[in-house]
mmCIF file of C-alpha atoms and ligand atoms in Angstrom:
data_model
loop_
_atom_site.group_PDB
_atom_site.id
_atom_site.type_symbol
_atom_site.label_atom_id
_atom_site.label_comp_id
_atom_site.label_asym_id
_atom_site.label_seq_id
_atom_site.Cartn_x
_atom_site.Cartn_y
_atom_site.Cartn_z
ATOM 1 C CA UNK A 116 -38.140 260.913 163.265
ATOM 2 C CA UNK A 117 -36.295 260.504 166.425
ATOM 3 C CA UNK A 118 -38.657 262.668 169.576
ATOM 4 C CA UNK A 119 -36.905 265.540 171.428
ATOM 5 C CA UNK A 120 -35.589 264.106 174.644
ATOM 6 C CA UNK A 121 -32.645 265.271 176.713
ATOM 7 C CA UNK A 122 -30.666 262.858 175.698
ATOM 8 C CA UNK A 123 -27.734 263.604 177.593
ATOM 9 C CA UNK A 124 -29.325 263.435 180.902
ATOM 10 C CA UNK A 125 -32.325 260.434 181.103
ATOM 11 C CA UNK A 126 -30.851 258.657 184.051
ATOM 12 C CA UNK A 127 -32.294 255.163 184.651
ATOM 13 C CA UNK A 128 -36.297 256.060 184.996
ATOM 14 C CA UNK A 129 -39.522 254.455 183.216
ATOM 15 C CA UNK A 130 -40.633 256.244 180.671
ATOM 16 C CA UNK A 131 -44.025 254.261 178.669
ATOM 17 C CA UNK A 132 -43.204 254.379 175.314
ATOM 18 C CA UNK A 133 -46.231 253.825 172.533
ATOM 19 C CA UNK A 134 -45.772 249.648 171.950
ATOM 20 C CA UNK A 135 -45.072 246.686 173.879
ATOM 21 C CA UNK A 136 -45.109 243.115 173.200
ATOM 22 C CA UNK A 137 -46.783 240.566 175.287
ATOM 23 C CA UNK A 138 -47.390 236.329 174.726
ATOM 24 C CA UNK A 139 -49.598 234.089 176.549
ATOM 25 C CA UNK A 140 -49.068 230.967 177.095
ATOM 26 C CA UNK A 141 -51.541 228.473 177.694
ATOM 27 C CA UNK A 142 -52.630 224.869 177.239
ATOM 28 C CA UNK A 143 -48.985 224.078 177.016
ATOM 29 C CA UNK A 144 -48.282 226.125 174.280
ATOM 30 C CA UNK A 145 -47.423 229.873 173.445
ATOM 31 C CA UNK A 146 -49.581 232.022 171.232
ATOM 32 C CA UNK A 147 -47.739 234.140 168.744
ATOM 33 C CA UNK A 148 -47.517 237.014 170.771
ATOM 34 C CA UNK A 149 -48.343 240.931 169.448
ATOM 35 C CA UNK A 150 -47.277 243.790 170.124
ATOM 36 C CA UNK A 151 -49.824 246.282 172.016
ATOM 37 C CA UNK A 152 -50.565 249.788 173.291
ATOM 38 C CA UNK A 153 -51.561 249.459 176.212
ATOM 39 C CA UNK A 154 -49.213 249.434 179.032
ATOM 40 C CA UNK A 155 -51.192 247.481 181.953
ATOM 41 C CA UNK A 156 -50.859 243.805 182.604
ATOM 42 C CA UNK A 157 -54.666 242.508 183.207
ATOM 43 C CA UNK A 158 -54.017 239.533 185.398
ATOM 44 C CA UNK A 159 -55.762 237.619 188.270
ATOM 45 C CA UNK A 160 -54.940 238.977 191.777
ATOM 46 C CA UNK A 161 -54.305 235.053 192.910
ATOM 47 C CA UNK A 162 -51.156 234.681 190.024
ATOM 48 C CA UNK A 163 -47.872 232.854 192.104
ATOM 49 C CA UNK A 164 -46.009 236.143 190.627
ATOM 50 C CA UNK A 165 -47.839 238.116 192.829
ATOM 51 C CA UNK A 166 -47.227 236.204 195.782
ATOM 52 C CA UNK A 167 -44.607 233.211 195.139
ATOM 53 C CA UNK A 168 -42.287 235.241 193.584
ATOM 54 C CA UNK A 169 -42.706 232.771 190.428
ATOM 55 C CA UNK A 170 -41.408 235.716 187.488
ATOM 56 C CA UNK A 171 -37.862 236.118 186.038
ATOM 57 C CA UNK A 172 -36.896 239.002 184.276
ATOM 58 C CA UNK A 173 -33.867 240.005 181.897
ATOM 59 C CA UNK A 174 -32.419 243.569 180.976
ATOM 60 C CA UNK A 175 -30.663 244.375 177.266
ATOM 61 C CA UNK A 176 -30.232 247.219 175.163
ATOM 62 C CA UNK A 177 -30.448 248.281 171.389
ATOM 63 C CA UNK A 178 -27.639 250.387 170.200
ATOM 64 C CA UNK A 179 -28.126 253.719 167.251
ATOM 65 C CA UNK A 180 -24.973 253.213 165.454
ATOM 66 C CA UNK A 181 -23.541 256.119 163.074
ATOM 67 C CA UNK A 182 -24.960 255.118 160.013
ATOM 68 C CA UNK A 183 -28.652 255.284 161.732
ATOM 69 C CA UNK A 184 -29.358 251.823 162.221
ATOM 70 C CA UNK A 185 -30.199 249.824 164.842
ATOM 71 C CA UNK A 186 -28.617 246.950 166.478
ATOM 72 C CA UNK A 187 -28.530 244.282 169.787
ATOM 73 C CA UNK A 188 -26.153 243.038 172.015
ATOM 74 C CA UNK A 189 -26.064 239.313 172.387
ATOM 75 C CA UNK A 190 -29.643 239.032 172.943
ATOM 76 C CA UNK A 191 -29.121 235.263 172.428
ATOM 77 C CA UNK A 192 -26.968 235.384 175.750
ATOM 78 C CA UNK A 193 -30.109 237.359 177.913
ATOM 79 C CA UNK A 194 -32.935 234.276 176.329
ATOM 80 C CA UNK A 195 -30.564 232.054 177.386
ATOM 81 C CA UNK A 196 -30.295 233.137 180.625
ATOM 82 C CA UNK A 197 -34.230 233.964 180.842
ATOM 83 C CA UNK A 198 -34.561 230.159 179.534
ATOM 84 C CA UNK A 199 -31.979 229.187 182.457
ATOM 85 C CA UNK A 200 -34.609 231.443 185.214
ATOM 86 C CA UNK A 201 -37.071 229.698 183.798
ATOM 87 C CA UNK A 202 -36.228 226.160 184.761
ATOM 88 C CA UNK A 203 -35.198 227.163 188.257
ATOM 89 C CA UNK A 204 -38.723 228.419 188.607
ATOM 90 C CA UNK A 205 -40.605 226.180 186.877
ATOM 91 C CA UNK A 206 -41.874 228.499 184.519
ATOM 92 C CA UNK A 207 -42.373 227.938 180.834
ATOM 93 C CA UNK A 208 -39.227 228.345 178.331
ATOM 94 C CA UNK A 209 -39.533 231.621 176.012
ATOM 95 C CA UNK A 210 -37.635 230.306 172.512
ATOM 96 C CA UNK A 211 -34.432 232.273 171.719
ATOM 97 C CA UNK A 212 -35.858 233.208 168.554
ATOM 98 C CA UNK A 213 -39.446 233.903 170.126
ATOM 99 C CA UNK A 214 -37.570 236.250 172.394
ATOM 100 C CA UNK A 215 -34.993 237.839 169.965
ATOM 101 C CA UNK A 216 -37.948 238.859 167.544
ATOM 102 C CA UNK A 217 -39.667 240.560 170.368
ATOM 103 C CA UNK A 218 -36.801 242.496 171.376
ATOM 104 C CA UNK A 219 -36.792 243.263 167.318
ATOM 105 C CA UNK A 220 -41.028 244.081 167.441
ATOM 106 C CA UNK A 221 -40.108 246.473 170.246
ATOM 107 C CA UNK A 222 -37.226 248.336 168.981
ATOM 108 C CA UNK A 223 -38.674 248.463 165.340
ATOM 109 C CA UNK A 224 -42.332 250.128 166.617
ATOM 110 C CA UNK A 225 -40.547 252.643 169.223
ATOM 111 C CA UNK A 226 -37.759 253.952 166.684
ATOM 112 C CA UNK A 227 -38.515 257.114 167.392
ATOM 113 C CA UNK A 228 -37.212 256.890 171.086
ATOM 114 C CA UNK A 229 -33.711 254.829 170.303
ATOM 115 C CA UNK A 230 -31.601 257.800 171.021
ATOM 116 C CA UNK A 231 -29.180 259.087 168.596
ATOM 117 C CA UNK A 232 -25.564 257.783 168.058
ATOM 118 C CA UNK A 233 -23.466 259.739 170.195
ATOM 119 C CA UNK A 234 -25.469 260.922 172.991
ATOM 120 C CA UNK A 235 -24.789 257.588 174.954
ATOM 121 C CA UNK A 236 -27.932 256.891 175.629
ATOM 122 C CA UNK A 237 -29.081 253.914 174.613
ATOM 123 C CA UNK A 238 -32.920 251.603 174.417
ATOM 124 C CA UNK A 239 -33.174 249.500 177.605
ATOM 125 C CA UNK A 240 -35.397 246.476 177.049
ATOM 126 C CA UNK A 241 -37.267 244.483 179.994
ATOM 127 C CA UNK A 242 -38.226 241.460 179.359
ATOM 128 C CA UNK A 243 -40.629 240.263 181.960
ATOM 129 C CA UNK A 244 -41.901 236.291 182.635
ATOM 130 C CA UNK A 245 -44.846 235.412 185.260
ATOM 131 C CA UNK A 246 -46.692 232.983 186.385
ATOM 132 C CA UNK A 247 -50.589 234.263 186.141
ATOM 133 C CA UNK A 248 -53.621 232.459 186.560
ATOM 134 C CA UNK A 249 -56.323 231.788 189.863
ATOM 135 C CA UNK A 250 -53.764 229.336 192.215
ATOM 136 C CA UNK A 251 -53.562 230.183 195.610
ATOM 137 C CA UNK A 252 -51.126 227.301 196.760
ATOM 138 C CA UNK A 253 -47.729 227.140 196.899
ATOM 139 C CA UNK A 254 -48.408 225.826 193.321
ATOM 140 C CA UNK A 255 -46.622 226.786 189.928
ATOM 141 C CA UNK A 256 -48.991 228.363 187.072
ATOM 142 C CA UNK A 257 -50.375 227.176 184.363
ATOM 143 C CA UNK A 258 -50.725 230.331 182.446
ATOM 144 C CA UNK A 259 -48.247 232.909 181.886
ATOM 145 C CA UNK A 260 -47.503 236.274 180.288
ATOM 146 C CA UNK A 261 -43.868 237.063 178.649
ATOM 147 C CA UNK A 262 -43.578 240.904 177.637
ATOM 148 C CA UNK A 263 -40.990 243.382 176.756
ATOM 149 C CA UNK A 264 -41.004 246.787 176.821
ATOM 150 C CA UNK A 265 -38.585 249.023 176.576
ATOM 151 C CA UNK A 266 -37.711 253.071 177.588
ATOM 152 C CA UNK A 267 -34.807 255.028 176.950
ATOM 153 C CA UNK A 268 -31.831 255.465 179.510
ATOM 154 C CA UNK A 269 -28.935 257.266 180.055
ATOM 155 C CA UNK A 270 -26.362 256.551 183.212
ATOM 156 C CA UNK A 271 -27.230 253.698 185.647
ATOM 157 C CA UNK A 272 -25.069 255.310 188.705
ATOM 158 C CA UNK A 273 -24.960 258.895 188.965
ATOM 159 C CA UNK A 274 -20.939 259.133 188.175
ATOM 160 C CA UNK A 275 -21.332 257.553 184.745
ATOM 161 C CA UNK A 276 -17.399 256.724 183.779
ATOM 162 C CA UNK A 277 -16.409 259.124 187.014
ATOM 163 C CA UNK A 278 -16.062 256.025 190.075
ATOM 164 C CA UNK A 279 -18.421 256.129 192.867
ATOM 165 C CA UNK A 280 -18.524 254.455 196.674
ATOM 166 C CA UNK A 281 -19.862 251.424 196.992
ATOM 167 C CA UNK A 282 -20.950 250.496 200.691
ATOM 168 C CA UNK A 283 -19.868 246.892 201.333
ATOM 169 C CA UNK A 284 -22.636 244.912 203.567
ATOM 170 C CA UNK A 285 -21.990 242.503 206.530
ATOM 171 C CA UNK A 286 -25.595 242.429 207.773
ATOM 172 C CA UNK A 287 -28.002 241.233 205.320
ATOM 173 C CA UNK A 288 -26.926 238.956 201.962
ATOM 174 C CA UNK A 289 -29.301 238.706 198.872
ATOM 175 C CA UNK A 290 -29.283 235.693 198.208
ATOM 176 C CA UNK A 291 -28.421 232.366 199.632
ATOM 177 C CA UNK A 292 -25.477 229.777 198.941
ATOM 178 C CA UNK A 293 -27.936 227.074 196.500
ATOM 179 C CA UNK A 294 -31.068 229.887 196.290
ATOM 180 C CA UNK A 295 -31.668 231.453 193.449
ATOM 181 C CA UNK A 296 -28.681 234.176 192.952
ATOM 182 C CA UNK A 297 -28.279 233.225 190.042
ATOM 183 C CA UNK A 298 -31.624 233.675 188.574
ATOM 184 C CA UNK A 299 -32.880 236.454 187.597
ATOM 185 C CA UNK A 300 -35.747 236.772 189.519
ATOM 186 C CA UNK A 301 -37.778 239.762 191.731
ATOM 187 C CA UNK A 302 -36.947 237.680 194.856
ATOM 188 C CA UNK A 303 -33.176 238.878 194.170
ATOM 189 C CA UNK A 304 -34.163 242.343 194.036
ATOM 190 C CA UNK A 305 -36.202 242.489 196.771
ATOM 191 C CA UNK A 306 -34.239 241.286 199.094
ATOM 192 C CA UNK A 307 -31.692 243.870 198.245
ATOM 193 C CA UNK A 308 -34.153 247.062 198.543
ATOM 194 C CA UNK A 309 -32.948 247.918 202.552
ATOM 195 C CA UNK A 310 -29.817 247.544 202.296
ATOM 196 C CA UNK A 311 -29.673 249.350 199.278
ATOM 197 C CA UNK A 312 -31.602 251.958 200.368
ATOM 198 C CA UNK A 313 -29.696 252.017 203.418
ATOM 199 C CA UNK A 314 -26.885 252.590 201.527
ATOM 200 C CA UNK A 315 -28.049 255.354 199.103
ATOM 201 C CA UNK A 316 -28.706 257.154 202.506
ATOM 202 C CA UNK A 317 -25.531 257.137 203.123
ATOM 203 C CA UNK A 318 -24.390 258.317 199.625
ATOM 204 C CA UNK A 319 -22.875 255.007 198.331
ATOM 205 C CA UNK A 320 -23.939 253.870 195.156
ATOM 206 C CA UNK A 321 -24.944 250.695 195.430
ATOM 207 C CA UNK A 322 -24.498 247.619 198.037
ATOM 208 C CA UNK A 323 -21.754 245.348 197.261
ATOM 209 C CA UNK A 324 -22.851 241.462 198.712
ATOM 210 C CA UNK A 325 -20.688 239.359 200.033
ATOM 211 C CA UNK A 326 -20.453 235.199 200.070
ATOM 212 C CA UNK A 327 -23.496 234.197 201.637
ATOM 213 C CA UNK A 328 -21.653 231.703 203.453
ATOM 214 C CA UNK A 329 -18.562 232.772 205.119
ATOM 215 C CA UNK A 330 -18.536 236.348 204.109
ATOM 216 C CA UNK A 331 -15.236 236.831 203.452
ATOM 217 C CA UNK A 332 -15.289 237.375 199.708
ATOM 218 C CA UNK A 333 -16.641 239.405 197.144
ATOM 219 C CA UNK A 334 -19.474 238.369 195.300
ATOM 220 C CA UNK A 335 -21.763 240.926 193.381
ATOM 221 C CA UNK A 336 -23.155 244.433 193.513
ATOM 222 C CA UNK A 337 -26.417 244.834 194.153
ATOM 223 C CA UNK A 338 -27.474 245.470 190.397
ATOM 224 C CA UNK A 339 -23.943 244.284 188.297
ATOM 225 C CA UNK A 340 -21.196 242.252 189.071
ATOM 226 C CA UNK A 341 -17.352 243.015 190.335
ATOM 227 C CA UNK A 342 -14.333 242.831 188.541
ATOM 228 C CA UNK A 343 -10.818 244.100 189.538
ATOM 229 C CA UNK A 344 -7.510 244.843 187.772
ATOM 230 C CA UNK A 345 -4.506 243.911 189.495
ATOM 231 C CA UNK A 346 -0.515 245.555 188.952
ATOM 232 C CA UNK A 347 -0.125 241.639 187.202
ATOM 233 C CA UNK A 348 -2.449 242.857 184.103
ATOM 234 C CA UNK A 349 -5.500 240.397 185.242
ATOM 235 C CA UNK A 350 -9.230 240.499 185.109
ATOM 236 C CA UNK A 351 -10.792 239.742 188.198
ATOM 237 C CA UNK A 352 -13.802 238.808 188.484
ATOM 238 C CA UNK A 353 -15.801 236.736 191.253
ATOM 239 C CA UNK A 354 -17.512 232.924 190.516
ATOM 240 C CA UNK A 355 -19.803 231.946 192.785
ATOM 241 C CA UNK A 356 -22.873 230.067 192.449
ATOM 242 C CA UNK A 357 -25.447 232.387 194.237
ATOM 243 C CA UNK A 358 -24.335 235.242 191.355
ATOM 244 C CA UNK A 359 -26.340 236.919 188.320
ATOM 245 C CA UNK A 360 -24.013 235.633 185.133
ATOM 246 C CA UNK A 361 -23.456 238.585 183.897
ATOM 247 C CA UNK A 362 -23.094 239.251 180.339
ATOM 248 C CA UNK A 363 -21.197 242.033 180.363
ATOM 249 C CA UNK A 364 -18.663 240.202 182.468
ATOM 250 C CA UNK A 365 -18.305 237.511 180.031
ATOM 251 C CA UNK A 366 -18.310 240.032 177.444
ATOM 252 C CA UNK A 367 -15.004 241.594 179.592
ATOM 253 C CA UNK A 368 -13.640 238.161 180.478
ATOM 254 C CA UNK A 369 -13.332 237.516 176.941
ATOM 255 C CA UNK A 370 -12.376 241.003 175.803
ATOM 256 C CA UNK A 371 -9.691 241.256 178.468
ATOM 257 C CA UNK A 372 -7.879 238.238 177.489
ATOM 258 C CA UNK A 373 -8.604 238.289 173.814
ATOM 259 C CA UNK A 374 -8.034 242.137 172.563
ATOM 260 C CA UNK A 375 -5.500 243.158 175.191
ATOM 261 C CA UNK A 376 -3.616 240.190 176.386
ATOM 262 C CA UNK A 377 -4.426 239.924 179.809
ATOM 263 C CA UNK A 378 -5.217 237.050 182.286
ATOM 264 C CA UNK A 379 -8.841 236.936 182.251
ATOM 265 C CA UNK A 380 -9.532 234.728 185.731
ATOM 266 C CA UNK A 381 -13.263 233.864 187.464
ATOM 267 C CA UNK A 382 -12.193 233.142 191.007
ATOM 268 C CA UNK A 383 -12.155 234.550 193.981
ATOM 269 C CA UNK A 384 -12.143 238.156 195.515
ATOM 270 C CA UNK A 385 -10.878 237.756 198.991
ATOM 271 C CA UNK A 386 -11.926 241.087 201.640
ATOM 272 C CA UNK A 387 -8.395 240.421 202.765
ATOM 273 C CA UNK A 388 -6.767 240.473 199.217
ATOM 274 C CA UNK A 389 -7.935 244.056 198.131
ATOM 275 C CA UNK A 390 -4.610 245.979 197.943
ATOM 276 C CA UNK A 391 -4.251 243.694 195.248
ATOM 277 C CA UNK A 392 -6.320 245.582 192.917
ATOM 278 C CA UNK A 393 -5.253 248.144 191.464
ATOM 279 C CA UNK A 394 -8.573 249.117 189.509
ATOM 280 C CA UNK A 395 -12.063 247.961 190.311
ATOM 281 C CA UNK A 396 -15.418 248.367 188.805
ATOM 282 C CA UNK A 397 -19.205 247.504 188.370
ATOM 283 C CA UNK A 398 -19.821 246.159 185.124
ATOM 284 C CA UNK A 399 -23.296 244.902 183.616
ATOM 285 C CA UNK A 400 -25.899 246.221 181.152
ATOM 286 C CA UNK A 401 -27.636 249.024 183.074
ATOM 287 C CA UNK A 402 -24.089 249.836 184.798
ATOM 288 C CA UNK A 403 -21.958 249.515 181.614
ATOM 289 C CA UNK A 404 -18.483 249.826 183.156
ATOM 290 C CA UNK A 405 -19.169 251.825 186.415
ATOM 291 C CA UNK A 406 -15.818 252.407 187.711
ATOM 292 C CA UNK A 407 -15.616 251.680 191.805
ATOM 293 C CA UNK A 408 -13.954 254.516 193.513
ATOM 294 C CA UNK A 409 -13.900 253.819 197.065
ATOM 295 C CA UNK A 410 -15.459 251.148 199.267
ATOM 296 C CA UNK A 411 -16.523 251.096 202.782
ATOM 297 C CA UNK A 412 -16.038 248.107 204.827
ATOM 298 C CA UNK A 413 -16.827 248.636 208.744
ATOM 299 C CA UNK A 414 -14.958 251.490 209.927
ATOM 300 C CA UNK A 415 -12.575 250.577 206.803
ATOM 301 C CA UNK A 416 -12.385 252.936 203.624
ATOM 302 C CA UNK A 417 -10.373 251.007 200.648
ATOM 303 C CA UNK A 418 -9.894 253.526 197.642
ATOM 304 C CA UNK A 419 -8.958 251.310 194.755
ATOM 305 C CA UNK A 420 -7.305 253.386 191.646
ATOM 306 C CA UNK A 421 -8.654 257.389 192.856
ATOM 307 C CA UNK A 422 -11.816 258.500 194.269
ATOM 308 C CA UNK A 423 -12.783 260.962 190.940
ATOM 309 C CA UNK A 424 -10.766 259.626 187.921
ATOM 310 C CA UNK A 425 -11.196 256.117 186.197
ATOM 311 C CA UNK A 426 -8.274 254.010 185.650
ATOM 312 C CA UNK A 427 -6.187 253.375 182.427
ATOM 313 C CA UNK A 428 -7.516 249.803 181.804
ATOM 314 C CA UNK A 429 -11.039 250.291 183.347
ATOM 315 C CA UNK A 430 -11.616 253.190 180.278
ATOM 316 C CA UNK A 431 -9.573 250.964 177.821
ATOM 317 C CA UNK A 432 -12.060 248.254 178.417
ATOM 318 C CA UNK A 433 -15.463 250.584 178.212
ATOM 319 C CA UNK A 434 -14.328 251.924 174.739
ATOM 320 C CA UNK A 435 -13.843 248.488 173.626
ATOM 321 C CA UNK A 436 -17.028 247.159 175.062
ATOM 322 C CA UNK A 437 -19.132 250.037 174.255
ATOM 323 C CA UNK A 438 -17.237 250.657 170.707
ATOM 324 C CA UNK A 439 -18.673 247.312 170.292
ATOM 325 C CA UNK A 440 -21.909 248.221 170.926
ATOM 326 C CA UNK A 441 -22.331 251.178 168.882
ATOM 327 C CA UNK A 442 -21.210 249.720 166.200
ATOM 328 C CA UNK A 443 -17.255 251.248 166.006
ATOM 329 C CA UNK A 444 -15.307 248.636 166.433
ATOM 330 C CA UNK A 445 -15.390 245.223 165.196
ATOM 331 C CA UNK A 446 -17.434 242.934 167.201
ATOM 332 C CA UNK A 447 -16.142 238.986 168.014
ATOM 333 C CA UNK A 448 -18.689 236.607 166.059
ATOM 334 C CA UNK A 449 -22.599 236.343 166.633
ATOM 335 C CA UNK A 450 -21.911 239.373 168.977
ATOM 336 C CA UNK A 451 -24.344 241.781 167.344
ATOM 337 C CA UNK A 452 -27.645 240.994 166.244
ATOM 338 C CA UNK A 453 -29.227 244.134 163.593
ATOM 339 C CA UNK A 454 -32.682 245.139 164.395
ATOM 340 C CA UNK A 455 -33.268 246.415 160.694
HETATM 341 N N1 LIG B 528 -25.462 240.791 188.750
HETATM 342 C C1 LIG B 528 -26.859 241.581 189.430
HETATM 343 C C2 LIG B 528 -27.520 241.839 190.196
HETATM 344 C C3 LIG B 528 -28.019 242.618 188.064
HETATM 345 O O1 LIG B 528 -29.191 242.700 187.888
HETATM 346 C C4 LIG B 528 -27.433 242.171 186.676
HETATM 347 C C5 LIG B 528 -28.156 243.369 185.675
HETATM 348 O O2 LIG B 528 -28.524 242.510 184.906
HETATM 349 C C6 LIG B 528 -26.084 242.200 186.591
HETATM 350 C C7 LIG B 528 -25.147 241.249 187.403
HETATM 351 C C8 LIG B 528 -24.735 242.161 185.167
HETATM 352 O O3 LIG B 528 -25.850 241.611 184.197
HETATM 353 P P1 LIG B 528 -25.681 241.785 182.763
HETATM 354 O O4 LIG B 528 -24.461 241.901 182.385
HETATM 355 O O5 LIG B 528 -26.628 240.566 181.551
HETATM 356 O O6 LIG B 528 -26.416 242.838 182.719
HETATM 357 C C1 LIG B 529 -29.690 245.258 184.456
HETATM 358 O O1 LIG B 529 -28.458 245.751 184.145
HETATM 359 O O2 LIG B 529 -30.334 245.233 183.219
HETATM 360 C C2 LIG B 529 -30.280 245.176 185.021
HETATM 361 O O3 LIG B 529 -31.200 244.202 185.456
HETATM 362 C C3 LIG B 529 -29.844 245.552 186.881
HETATM 363 C C4 LIG B 529 -31.258 246.658 187.169
HETATM 364 C C5 LIG B 529 -31.304 246.360 188.501
HETATM 365 C C6 LIG B 529 -31.432 247.131 186.662
#
């Protein structure tokens, strides 16, 4: 029995659900892992995750389909990205099977909280890998915790599919050119808190960061990747070693090329060439596709398509992506993993 919640107005907020998965790594191996009702982590005060940021996380969603079943969207991609994050921070990898099995267990155990089909809401899963134990020098931990918890969510940005405005940031970077920008680690988000709060106080949805070396190219949004659509039917999204390789972005590159006959390009998005974009958006698991109305850069305010209406190509891509995620449109091979 699904619980009764205001499914259409959930926003993006933590909610403590009955069950989460937890697994411990000790003496060079992962234990079996299990579901638990305990939502608190019991870790050493000296855990490297707390002091030196030795941790990484993921974000993916479970979708209720029309027939009432539940499915995950490309969880193998999240597992592989967490493995790359683990490699970068000298943490043990969580095998793909273990990762997907953990996600499935959490979805099944909290089935009452998987939002009903048609509400647009989803169950957001947050896998987390942290280094723990009694270590105070700057060393990798010897023990780790892998946990997956979940909560029902709606829109990440207030507008949903209505465009909102973003602030291009010159003063702060979220990551260094050869730093940890491509890994999903808390440190990248810690550095984004101050500029993010400033932008939100000024009424923007989020910050758009520039390439940290030259500040001449758009890199990504604080919580999502950036894409632009040109009048020549090109889908362009930045390529850089310091942005998070977004699974949504790679899915859109594929769909743009293979289903809409667009030219899909990972390349440069120069600040002095914004005029070539007739539409732009932010894409990510939480953000889904959030149209960007305008961007503020210094005194300049640049509108892409419209500050109030979503552009036709952005809408088309949104319908295709979410249609696949909710099981209404046939998915490319291997993109959907059924939970039941
Ligand atoms: N960029 C950042 C900084 C993010 O936090 C996210 C969210 O995961 C993304 C991009 C989008 O990645 P994905 O589409 O894999 O969720
Ligand atoms: C996600 O989209 O899953 C993310 O991790 C973004 C996060 C900032 C909410």
